[in-house]
Amino acid sequence: MNAPTAATTATKTISFTEAYSRALHDAMEMDPRVIMLGEDIADEEGGGVFKVTKGLSTKFGSRVRTTPISEQAIVGAAVGAALAGLRPVAEIMLMNFITVPMDQIVNHAAKLRFMSGGQTHVPITIRTRTGAGAGTAGQHSDMLEAWFAHVAGMKVVIPSSPADAYGLLLGCIFDEDPCLFIEDAMTRTQTGPEPEKGRIIPLGQANVAREGTDVTVIGYGRPLRDTLVIAEKLAAEGISVEVLDLRTVSPLDTDSILKSVAKTQRAVVVHEAPRSFGAGAEVAARIQEHLYSELKAPVLRVASRDVTVPFAKVLEQEYLYKPSAIEASIRQTLNGKGRR
Amino acid sequence: MTSKQDFSPATLLAVYTLALRIHLVDERFRGLLRSGRLAAVYYSPRGQEILAAAMGVHLNARDYLVTTYRGIHDQLAKGIPLRSLFAEYYGKATGACKGKGGAMHITHPASGVMVTTGVVGSGLPIANGLAWASQLKGEDRVTLCCFGDGASNIGAFHEALNLAALWKLPVIFLCQNNGYGECTPYGKATASARISDRAAAYGPNMRGVTVDGNDPEAMWTASAAAVARARSGEGPTLLEAKTFRFMGHYFGDPGAYIPKAEYDAALAKDPMPATRAAVLASGVSEAELEDLKKQIEADIDDALQFALDSPVPDLDEINRDIYADPTGAPA
């Protein structure tokens, strides 16, 4: 590989969609065991409805296969091929459709390593896409990551930058465990610095996206991008926000969370999924279990509402977490300074 | 391959030998459960021994098996070692799955037993994946997927058969039609007269065959064709083997839902004594069969003793095999 110079790395940007696409291409080039299946993913069918797999079937032939609209068959075939030593990447077009192959994911992909006493394992990657804001309403917008984080054996990844998207998708494909890789529909055209070719980001490790000293905001995916903007704004007021990008929802990097919150003594947890029983509750619980006596304010959560994603624009926006709530929560946490 | 052979006396004996092994292991497990010397959920394959054995003689350890909780006959036909099997039923550290899978989740890749699932019908899509991998790698492995008639009514059955036919996968869907899905009779759960009739819905790549699974020659011949077809890349087969389940759904099931006349008629056609008689008629002596039985019983004694003598899993096993990297285990 010809490594780009530092200067070109810094100036070139790519979109999330380019990052996903590039990761899939590079993974297939790096390892002949990587195969791909999903609805419409081959070039004859348009290279996927979101064009992420465009060009792959032309270059890699029968390793990339369009499937019928059969989610159980897709994930089941991925599980079986993984058991036989391949590294399948299955696309479930939209996250709500993942309710259909839940048996294959929860009962089989996640558990076969444990139930077989380590004799078999299922290194599959399931790529899926979701997110509210585009008016796709109740059955095309749900963030369901907490369901999968609740099952032992699954790894759940949501990137917040194109470079991370590239490195984490490679991380999923070359990980030995079943991974769910969640792509945010609303950020797909957003851009960021281009990743280094072939650089794998290991799973289970959070990233300090911004260093700070007054409060830690912990999250992943789209709200993290909002948080970075807010953190810049607050910096002008002298408020120093540390932003911790979990990258991997499960397994959760507890050490990094505790390290950051031990420093700032205040925490706000953000995610797009509904608030109740979400990943934020788990993060908040772990913080209080370990750092209760050191906290200067209660851990706050910012999330979307506990309702079905509505269609009408005004209602959809009312459903979604609000960047203004992230800012308000940071300020509220700081107002608690000194009070116990 | 054996497919071009005739069903010779030697083949009949090979099938019977494997069936007897299944029969005696099942008998031992039921005895252990009845006497309280084993505590496990158990789904007896009693009555389905011949069909598994007649398929099993065509397969080798490289071929894959996906089966269900009522799968002990399939696992034995595939060659799983008795010690691994018994120790797993006893939840011991030496079991096939270190005591972490148990009776309903037996895995033993060394003998090709890749998945045993407790979820009805979910093995079929996974079998496709194993077969797809063989196809992509250019290997001549066959994937055998066993399930009951009840499983043929879940959505995954249809999705899997459609995909297998589309991709012409080297897979055999062996429906062991024992007339009951749990406690509900076939006719109350399945609208089509024969499961194999459904093969027609998946086009010319899917072959559908119904066979008397209790007839060793018929089952052996049908299995040979399905295996040859898969190995040569001609595509999948939906092979329906008609049989009967003498011990009900689960161990201890009184089976009150089975009409007595139906049960008695099935028992009159019990394949084990019938096949034994055929073996004797082919020229094997009673003494030889007694020796065979003694030898298998000795293997079972050894496996049982091994299981009893083995240690229970170390408590730290609960932290292992969650993820590849043990440090990734949840806090």
PDB file of N, CA, C and O in Angstrom, chain A residues 103-168:
ATOM      1  N   ASP A 103     -34.226 -14.674  15.490  1.00  0.00           N
ATOM      2  CA  ASP A 103     -33.859 -16.023  15.949  1.00  0.00           C
ATOM      3  C   ASP A 103     -32.445 -16.379  15.511  1.00  0.00           C
ATOM      4  O   ASP A 103     -31.647 -16.885  16.306  1.00  0.00           O
ATOM      5  N   GLN A 104     -32.148 -16.102  14.265  1.00  0.00           N
ATOM      6  CA  GLN A 104     -30.813 -16.437  13.760  1.00  0.00           C
ATOM      7  C   GLN A 104     -29.730 -15.647  14.485  1.00  0.00           C
ATOM      8  O   GLN A 104     -28.640 -16.156  14.740  1.00  0.00           O
ATOM      9  N   ILE A 105     -30.021 -14.402  14.814  1.00  0.00           N
ATOM     10  CA  ILE A 105     -29.005 -13.558  15.452  1.00  0.00           C
ATOM     11  C   ILE A 105     -28.868 -13.900  16.932  1.00  0.00           C
ATOM     12  O   ILE A 105     -27.774 -14.155  17.433  1.00  0.00           O
ATOM     13  N   VAL A 106     -30.007 -13.904  17.625  1.00  0.00           N
ATOM     14  CA  VAL A 106     -29.981 -14.011  19.086  1.00  0.00           C
ATOM     15  C   VAL A 106     -29.739 -15.451  19.551  1.00  0.00           C
ATOM     16  O   VAL A 106     -28.943 -15.691  20.456  1.00  0.00           O
ATOM     17  N   ASN A 107     -30.430 -16.395  18.927  1.00  0.00           N
ATOM     18  CA  ASN A 107     -30.314 -17.786  19.384  1.00  0.00           C
ATOM     19  C   ASN A 107     -29.124 -18.525  18.792  1.00  0.00           C
ATOM     20  O   ASN A 107     -28.680 -19.524  19.364  1.00  0.00           O
ATOM     21  N   HIS A 108     -28.654 -18.067  17.650  1.00  0.00           N
ATOM     22  CA  HIS A 108     -27.605 -18.821  16.970  1.00  0.00           C
ATOM     23  C   HIS A 108     -26.293 -18.043  16.859  1.00  0.00           C
ATOM     24  O   HIS A 108     -25.304 -18.430  17.452  1.00  0.00           O
ATOM     25  N   ALA A 109     -26.282 -16.941  16.110  1.00  0.00           N
ATOM     26  CA  ALA A 109     -25.022 -16.208  15.924  1.00  0.00           C
ATOM     27  C   ALA A 109     -24.381 -15.857  17.274  1.00  0.00           C
ATOM     28  O   ALA A 109     -23.200 -16.112  17.501  1.00  0.00           O
ATOM     29  N   ALA A 110     -25.173 -15.305  18.169  1.00  0.00           N
ATOM     30  CA  ALA A 110     -24.621 -14.820  19.434  1.00  0.00           C
ATOM     31  C   ALA A 110     -24.195 -15.957  20.355  1.00  0.00           C
ATOM     32  O   ALA A 110     -23.257 -15.804  21.135  1.00  0.00           O
ATOM     33  N   LYS A 111     -24.879 -17.093  20.290  1.00  0.00           N
ATOM     34  CA  LYS A 111     -24.708 -18.111  21.330  1.00  0.00           C
ATOM     35  C   LYS A 111     -23.912 -19.339  20.942  1.00  0.00           C
ATOM     36  O   LYS A 111     -23.558 -20.142  21.814  1.00  0.00           O
ATOM     37  N   LEU A 112     -23.660 -19.530  19.655  1.00  0.00           N
ATOM     38  CA  LEU A 112     -23.046 -20.806  19.257  1.00  0.00           C
ATOM     39  C   LEU A 112     -21.648 -20.986  19.833  1.00  0.00           C
ATOM     40  O   LEU A 112     -21.253 -22.100  20.157  1.00  0.00           O
ATOM     41  N   ARG A 113     -20.874 -19.904  19.958  1.00  0.00           N
ATOM     42  CA  ARG A 113     -19.550 -20.063  20.555  1.00  0.00           C
ATOM     43  C   ARG A 113     -19.674 -20.620  21.979  1.00  0.00           C
ATOM     44  O   ARG A 113     -18.995 -21.580  22.337  1.00  0.00           O
ATOM     45  N   PHE A 114     -20.555 -20.029  22.747  1.00  0.00           N
ATOM     46  CA  PHE A 114     -20.704 -20.444  24.141  1.00  0.00           C
ATOM     47  C   PHE A 114     -21.318 -21.840  24.230  1.00  0.00           C
ATOM     48  O   PHE A 114     -20.801 -22.721  24.929  1.00  0.00           O
ATOM     49  N   MET A 115     -22.404 -22.048  23.502  1.00  0.00           N
ATOM     50  CA  MET A 115     -23.117 -23.329  23.608  1.00  0.00           C
ATOM     51  C   MET A 115     -22.291 -24.500  23.097  1.00  0.00           C
ATOM     52  O   MET A 115     -22.506 -25.640  23.504  1.00  0.00           O
ATOM     53  N   SER A 116     -21.348 -24.215  22.198  1.00  0.00           N
ATOM     54  CA  SER A 116     -20.506 -25.299  21.675  1.00  0.00           C
ATOM     55  C   SER A 116     -19.238 -25.454  22.506  1.00  0.00           C
ATOM     56  O   SER A 116     -18.353 -26.239  22.144  1.00  0.00           O
ATOM     57  N   GLY A 117     -19.143 -24.705  23.582  1.00  0.00           N
ATOM     58  CA  GLY A 117     -17.937 -24.772  24.403  1.00  0.00           C
ATOM     59  C   GLY A 117     -16.706 -24.288  23.649  1.00  0.00           C
ATOM     60  O   GLY A 117     -15.600 -24.762  23.875  1.00  0.00           O
ATOM     61  N   GLY A 118     -16.927 -23.338  22.746  1.00  0.00           N
ATOM     62  CA  GLY A 118     -15.810 -22.752  22.015  1.00  0.00           C
ATOM     63  C   GLY A 118     -15.364 -23.538  20.785  1.00  0.00           C
ATOM     64  O   GLY A 118     -14.383 -23.174  20.140  1.00  0.00           O
ATOM     65  N   GLN A 119     -16.101 -24.599  20.443  1.00  0.00           N
ATOM     66  CA  GLN A 119     -15.702 -25.390  19.270  1.00  0.00           C
ATOM     67  C   GLN A 119     -16.009 -24.683  17.955  1.00  0.00           C
ATOM     68  O   GLN A 119     -15.321 -24.876  16.961  1.00  0.00           O
ATOM     69  N   THR A 120     -17.090 -23.938  17.937  1.00  0.00           N
ATOM     70  CA  THR A 120     -17.444 -23.187  16.726  1.00  0.00           C
ATOM     71  C   THR A 120     -17.616 -21.719  17.116  1.00  0.00           C
ATOM     72  O   THR A 120     -17.822 -21.400  18.286  1.00  0.00           O
ATOM     73  N   HIS A 121     -17.514 -20.861  16.133  1.00  0.00           N
ATOM     74  CA  HIS A 121     -17.835 -19.463  16.371  1.00  0.00           C
ATOM     75  C   HIS A 121     -18.356 -18.856  15.080  1.00  0.00           C
ATOM     76  O   HIS A 121     -18.235 -19.445  14.014  1.00  0.00           O
ATOM     77  N   VAL A 122     -18.957 -17.687  15.219  1.00  0.00           N
ATOM     78  CA  VAL A 122     -19.727 -17.119  14.106  1.00  0.00           C
ATOM     79  C   VAL A 122     -19.236 -15.708  13.783  1.00  0.00           C
ATOM     80  O   VAL A 122     -19.851 -14.719  14.199  1.00  0.00           O
ATOM     81  N   PRO A 123     -18.127 -15.596  13.070  1.00  0.00           N
ATOM     82  CA  PRO A 123     -17.598 -14.256  12.780  1.00  0.00           C
ATOM     83  C   PRO A 123     -18.333 -13.570  11.624  1.00  0.00           C
ATOM     84  O   PRO A 123     -17.757 -13.310  10.570  1.00  0.00           O
ATOM     85  N   ILE A 124     -19.602 -13.277  11.840  1.00  0.00           N
ATOM     86  CA  ILE A 124     -20.365 -12.580  10.802  1.00  0.00           C
ATOM     87  C   ILE A 124     -20.443 -11.092  11.122  1.00  0.00           C
ATOM     88  O   ILE A 124     -20.320 -10.684  12.274  1.00  0.00           O
ATOM     89  N   THR A 125     -20.650 -10.313  10.077  1.00  0.00           N
ATOM     90  CA  THR A 125     -20.972  -8.897  10.257  1.00  0.00           C
ATOM     91  C   THR A 125     -22.333  -8.670   9.631  1.00  0.00           C
ATOM     92  O   THR A 125     -22.557  -9.050   8.483  1.00  0.00           O
ATOM     93  N   ILE A 126     -23.224  -8.094  10.406  1.00  0.00           N
ATOM     94  CA  ILE A 126     -24.516  -7.700   9.846  1.00  0.00           C
ATOM     95  C   ILE A 126     -24.491  -6.185   9.739  1.00  0.00           C
ATOM     96  O   ILE A 126     -24.355  -5.490  10.749  1.00  0.00           O
ATOM     97  N   ARG A 127     -24.559  -5.701   8.503  1.00  0.00           N
ATOM     98  CA  ARG A 127     -24.633  -4.253   8.280  1.00  0.00           C
ATOM     99  C   ARG A 127     -26.102  -3.880   8.172  1.00  0.00           C
ATOM    100  O   ARG A 127     -26.858  -4.538   7.459  1.00  0.00           O
ATOM    101  N   THR A 128     -26.471  -2.822   8.868  1.00  0.00           N
ATOM    102  CA  THR A 128     -27.836  -2.369   8.722  1.00  0.00           C
ATOM    103  C   THR A 128     -27.877  -0.858   8.837  1.00  0.00           C
ATOM    104  O   THR A 128     -26.893  -0.236   9.240  1.00  0.00           O
ATOM    105  N   ARG A 129     -28.996  -0.292   8.448  1.00  0.00           N
ATOM    106  CA  ARG A 129     -29.095   1.167   8.376  1.00  0.00           C
ATOM    107  C   ARG A 129     -30.386   1.625   9.030  1.00  0.00           C
ATOM    108  O   ARG A 129     -31.411   0.951   8.910  1.00  0.00           O
ATOM    109  N   THR A 130     -30.340   2.749   9.710  1.00  0.00           N
ATOM    110  CA  THR A 130     -31.557   3.256  10.346  1.00  0.00           C
ATOM    111  C   THR A 130     -31.364   4.714  10.744  1.00  0.00           C
ATOM    112  O   THR A 130     -30.324   5.315  10.471  1.00  0.00           O
ATOM    113  N   GLY A 131     -32.337   5.265  11.424  1.00  0.00           N
ATOM    114  CA  GLY A 131     -32.253   6.640  11.902  1.00  0.00           C
ATOM    115  C   GLY A 131     -33.496   7.433  11.551  1.00  0.00           C
ATOM    116  O   GLY A 131     -34.043   7.286  10.465  1.00  0.00           O
ATOM    117  N   ALA A 132     -33.943   8.233  12.494  1.00  0.00           N
ATOM    118  CA  ALA A 132     -35.129   9.061  12.272  1.00  0.00           C
ATOM    119  C   ALA A 132     -34.722  10.419  11.718  1.00  0.00           C
ATOM    120  O   ALA A 132     -33.606  10.877  11.951  1.00  0.00           O
ATOM    121  N   GLY A 133     -35.661  11.028  10.982  1.00  0.00           N
ATOM    122  CA  GLY A 133     -35.398  12.369  10.452  1.00  0.00           C
ATOM    123  C   GLY A 133     -35.703  12.492   8.973  1.00  0.00           C
ATOM    124  O   GLY A 133     -35.779  13.589   8.445  1.00  0.00           O
ATOM    125  N   ALA A 134     -35.900  11.356   8.335  1.00  0.00           N
ATOM    126  CA  ALA A 134     -36.149  11.392   6.886  1.00  0.00           C
ATOM    127  C   ALA A 134     -37.606  11.083   6.561  1.00  0.00           C
ATOM    128  O   ALA A 134     -37.950  10.821   5.409  1.00  0.00           O
ATOM    129  N   GLY A 135     -38.460  11.076   7.582  1.00  0.00           N
ATOM    130  CA  GLY A 135     -39.872  10.844   7.324  1.00  0.00           C
ATOM    131  C   GLY A 135     -40.213   9.420   6.941  1.00  0.00           C
ATOM    132  O   GLY A 135     -41.194   9.177   6.244  1.00  0.00           O
ATOM    133  N   THR A 136     -39.405   8.474   7.411  1.00  0.00           N
ATOM    134  CA  THR A 136     -39.714   7.085   7.067  1.00  0.00           C
ATOM    135  C   THR A 136     -40.535   6.402   8.169  1.00  0.00           C
ATOM    136  O   THR A 136     -40.891   5.233   8.039  1.00  0.00           O
ATOM    137  N   ALA A 137     -40.769   7.119   9.265  1.00  0.00           N
ATOM    138  CA  ALA A 137     -41.758   6.736  10.282  1.00  0.00           C
ATOM    139  C   ALA A 137     -41.509   5.401  10.975  1.00  0.00           C
ATOM    140  O   ALA A 137     -40.376   4.922  11.052  1.00  0.00           O
ATOM    141  N   GLY A 138     -42.606   4.817  11.464  1.00  0.00           N
ATOM    142  CA  GLY A 138     -42.560   3.783  12.492  1.00  0.00           C
ATOM    143  C   GLY A 138     -41.822   2.501  12.170  1.00  0.00           C
ATOM    144  O   GLY A 138     -41.318   1.837  13.082  1.00  0.00           O
ATOM    145  N   GLN A 139     -41.736   2.115  10.891  1.00  0.00           N
ATOM    146  CA  GLN A 139     -41.128   0.815  10.585  1.00  0.00           C
ATOM    147  C   GLN A 139     -39.835   0.899   9.772  1.00  0.00           C
ATOM    148  O   GLN A 139     -39.370  -0.099   9.238  1.00  0.00           O
ATOM    149  N   HIS A 140     -39.262   2.104   9.693  1.00  0.00           N
ATOM    150  CA  HIS A 140     -38.010   2.245   8.942  1.00  0.00           C
ATOM    151  C   HIS A 140     -36.994   3.134   9.657  1.00  0.00           C
ATOM    152  O   HIS A 140     -36.059   3.613   9.028  1.00  0.00           O
ATOM    153  N   SER A 141     -37.179   3.406  10.942  1.00  0.00           N
ATOM    154  CA  SER A 141     -36.348   4.425  11.587  1.00  0.00           C
ATOM    155  C   SER A 141     -35.778   4.033  12.938  1.00  0.00           C
ATOM    156  O   SER A 141     -35.042   4.815  13.532  1.00  0.00           O
ATOM    157  N   ASP A 142     -36.121   2.874  13.453  1.00  0.00           N
ATOM    158  CA  ASP A 142     -35.767   2.554  14.843  1.00  0.00           C
ATOM    159  C   ASP A 142     -34.280   2.295  15.050  1.00  0.00           C
ATOM    160  O   ASP A 142     -33.636   1.611  14.252  1.00  0.00           O
ATOM    161  N   MET A 143     -33.770   2.797  16.169  1.00  0.00           N
ATOM    162  CA  MET A 143     -32.424   2.445  16.638  1.00  0.00           C
ATOM    163  C   MET A 143     -32.606   1.348  17.686  1.00  0.00           C
ATOM    164  O   MET A 143     -33.078   1.615  18.784  1.00  0.00           O
ATOM    165  N   LEU A 144     -32.257   0.126  17.334  1.00  0.00           N
ATOM    166  CA  LEU A 144     -32.551  -1.026  18.201  1.00  0.00           C
ATOM    167  C   LEU A 144     -31.291  -1.621  18.831  1.00  0.00           C
ATOM    168  O   LEU A 144     -31.289  -2.780  19.249  1.00  0.00           O
ATOM    169  N   GLU A 145     -30.220  -0.827  18.914  1.00  0.00           N
ATOM    170  CA  GLU A 145     -28.947  -1.391  19.376  1.00  0.00           C
ATOM    171  C   GLU A 145     -29.009  -2.005  20.765  1.00  0.00           C
ATOM    172  O   GLU A 145     -28.303  -2.988  21.045  1.00  0.00           O
ATOM    173  N   ALA A 146     -29.883  -1.462  21.624  1.00  0.00           N
ATOM    174  CA  ALA A 146     -29.925  -1.977  22.995  1.00  0.00           C
ATOM    175  C   ALA A 146     -30.380  -3.439  23.034  1.00  0.00           C
ATOM    176  O   ALA A 146     -29.936  -4.208  23.886  1.00  0.00           O
ATOM    177  N   TRP A 147     -31.263  -3.829  22.111  1.00  0.00           N
ATOM    178  CA  TRP A 147     -31.715  -5.229  22.077  1.00  0.00           C
ATOM    179  C   TRP A 147     -30.521  -6.174  21.952  1.00  0.00           C
ATOM    180  O   TRP A 147     -30.469  -7.216  22.592  1.00  0.00           O
ATOM    181  N   PHE A 148     -29.611  -5.808  21.073  1.00  0.00           N
ATOM    182  CA  PHE A 148     -28.495  -6.707  20.751  1.00  0.00           C
ATOM    183  C   PHE A 148     -27.394  -6.619  21.802  1.00  0.00           C
ATOM    184  O   PHE A 148     -26.724  -7.605  22.077  1.00  0.00           O
ATOM    185  N   ALA A 149     -27.237  -5.421  22.364  1.00  0.00           N
ATOM    186  CA  ALA A 149     -26.252  -5.267  23.430  1.00  0.00           C
ATOM    187  C   ALA A 149     -26.656  -6.104  24.645  1.00  0.00           C
ATOM    188  O   ALA A 149     -25.820  -6.501  25.448  1.00  0.00           O
ATOM    189  N   HIS A 150     -27.929  -6.405  24.749  1.00  0.00           N
ATOM    190  CA  HIS A 150     -28.452  -7.169  25.892  1.00  0.00           C
ATOM    191  C   HIS A 150     -28.160  -8.668  25.764  1.00  0.00           C
ATOM    192  O   HIS A 150     -28.298  -9.403  26.732  1.00  0.00           O
ATOM    193  N   VAL A 151     -27.765  -9.101  24.575  1.00  0.00           N
ATOM    194  CA  VAL A 151     -27.500 -10.529  24.355  1.00  0.00           C
ATOM    195  C   VAL A 151     -26.005 -10.794  24.455  1.00  0.00           C
ATOM    196  O   VAL A 151     -25.215 -10.199  23.717  1.00  0.00           O
ATOM    197  N   ALA A 152     -25.635 -11.679  25.342  1.00  0.00           N
ATOM    198  CA  ALA A 152     -24.218 -12.026  25.473  1.00  0.00           C
ATOM    199  C   ALA A 152     -23.712 -12.605  24.155  1.00  0.00           C
ATOM    200  O   ALA A 152     -24.395 -13.392  23.509  1.00  0.00           O
ATOM    201  N   GLY A 153     -22.516 -12.191  23.772  1.00  0.00           N
ATOM    202  CA  GLY A 153     -21.894 -12.749  22.567  1.00  0.00           C
ATOM    203  C   GLY A 153     -21.953 -11.848  21.357  1.00  0.00           C
ATOM    204  O   GLY A 153     -21.171 -12.020  20.429  1.00  0.00           O
ATOM    205  N   MET A 154     -22.879 -10.876  21.351  1.00  0.00           N
ATOM    206  CA  MET A 154     -22.965  -9.959  20.208  1.00  0.00           C
ATOM    207  C   MET A 154     -22.063  -8.757  20.438  1.00  0.00           C
ATOM    208  O   MET A 154     -21.860  -8.316  21.562  1.00  0.00           O
ATOM    209  N   LYS A 155     -21.539  -8.225  19.339  1.00  0.00           N
ATOM    210  CA  LYS A 155     -20.848  -6.947  19.391  1.00  0.00           C
ATOM    211  C   LYS A 155     -21.648  -5.947  18.567  1.00  0.00           C
ATOM    212  O   LYS A 155     -22.156  -6.293  17.501  1.00  0.00           O
ATOM    213  N   VAL A 156     -21.773  -4.749  19.095  1.00  0.00           N
ATOM    214  CA  VAL A 156     -22.635  -3.752  18.465  1.00  0.00           C
ATOM    215  C   VAL A 156     -21.842  -2.464  18.268  1.00  0.00           C
ATOM    216  O   VAL A 156     -21.280  -1.927  19.232  1.00  0.00           O
ATOM    217  N   VAL A 157     -21.797  -2.016  17.022  1.00  0.00           N
ATOM    218  CA  VAL A 157     -20.923  -0.899  16.656  1.00  0.00           C
ATOM    219  C   VAL A 157     -21.713   0.191  15.938  1.00  0.00           C
ATOM    220  O   VAL A 157     -22.505  -0.108  15.039  1.00  0.00           O
ATOM    221  N   ILE A 158     -21.504   1.445  16.350  1.00  0.00           N
ATOM    222  CA  ILE A 158     -22.112   2.587  15.649  1.00  0.00           C
ATOM    223  C   ILE A 158     -21.046   3.675  15.517  1.00  0.00           C
ATOM    224  O   ILE A 158     -20.620   4.253  16.513  1.00  0.00           O
ATOM    225  N   PRO A 159     -20.599   3.954  14.294  1.00  0.00           N
ATOM    226  CA  PRO A 159     -19.528   4.943  14.124  1.00  0.00           C
ATOM    227  C   PRO A 159     -20.064   6.372  14.115  1.00  0.00           C
ATOM    228  O   PRO A 159     -21.228   6.602  13.801  1.00  0.00           O
ATOM    229  N   SER A 160     -19.179   7.319  14.429  1.00  0.00           N
ATOM    230  CA  SER A 160     -19.609   8.718  14.410  1.00  0.00           C
ATOM    231  C   SER A 160     -18.783   9.583  13.457  1.00  0.00           C
ATOM    232  O   SER A 160     -18.969  10.795  13.415  1.00  0.00           O
ATOM    233  N   SER A 161     -17.861   8.955  12.709  1.00  0.00           N
ATOM    234  CA  SER A 161     -17.144   9.712  11.675  1.00  0.00           C
ATOM    235  C   SER A 161     -16.838   8.755  10.531  1.00  0.00           C
ATOM    236  O   SER A 161     -16.788   7.537  10.735  1.00  0.00           O
ATOM    237  N   PRO A 162     -16.631   9.286   9.327  1.00  0.00           N
ATOM    238  CA  PRO A 162     -16.321   8.387   8.203  1.00  0.00           C
ATOM    239  C   PRO A 162     -15.050   7.573   8.445  1.00  0.00           C
ATOM    240  O   PRO A 162     -15.020   6.375   8.128  1.00  0.00           O
ATOM    241  N   ALA A 163     -14.033   8.175   9.019  1.00  0.00           N
ATOM    242  CA  ALA A 163     -12.796   7.428   9.249  1.00  0.00           C
ATOM    243  C   ALA A 163     -13.035   6.285  10.233  1.00  0.00           C
ATOM    244  O   ALA A 163     -12.543   5.165  10.052  1.00  0.00           O
ATOM    245  N   ASP A 164     -13.827   6.569  11.278  1.00  0.00           N
ATOM    246  CA  ASP A 164     -14.186   5.513  12.222  1.00  0.00           C
ATOM    247  C   ASP A 164     -15.062   4.461  11.539  1.00  0.00           C
ATOM    248  O   ASP A 164     -14.938   3.267  11.814  1.00  0.00           O
ATOM    249  N   ALA A 165     -15.957   4.921  10.682  1.00  0.00           N
ATOM    250  CA  ALA A 165     -16.846   3.986   9.985  1.00  0.00           C
ATOM    251  C   ALA A 165     -16.016   2.972   9.208  1.00  0.00           C
ATOM    252  O   ALA A 165     -16.287   1.767   9.234  1.00  0.00           O
ATOM    253  N   TYR A 166     -15.004   3.450   8.541  1.00  0.00           N
ATOM    254  CA  TYR A 166     -14.114   2.579   7.761  1.00  0.00           C
ATOM    255  C   TYR A 166     -13.376   1.605   8.686  1.00  0.00           C
ATOM    256  O   TYR A 166     -13.411   0.392   8.507  1.00  0.00           O
ATOM    257  N   GLY A 167     -12.720   2.154   9.694  1.00  0.00           N
ATOM    258  CA  GLY A 167     -11.898   1.312  10.576  1.00  0.00           C
ATOM    259  C   GLY A 167     -12.713   0.344  11.407  1.00  0.00           C
ATOM    260  O   GLY A 167     -12.288  -0.784  11.667  1.00  0.00           O
ATOM    261  N   LEU A 168     -13.895   0.788  11.825  1.00  0.00           N
ATOM    262  CA  LEU A 168     -14.737  -0.081  12.649  1.00  0.00           C
ATOM    263  C   LEU A 168     -15.413  -1.162  11.817  1.00  0.00           C
ATOM    264  O   LEU A 168     -15.614  -2.287  12.286  1.00  0.00           O
TER     265      LEU A 168
END
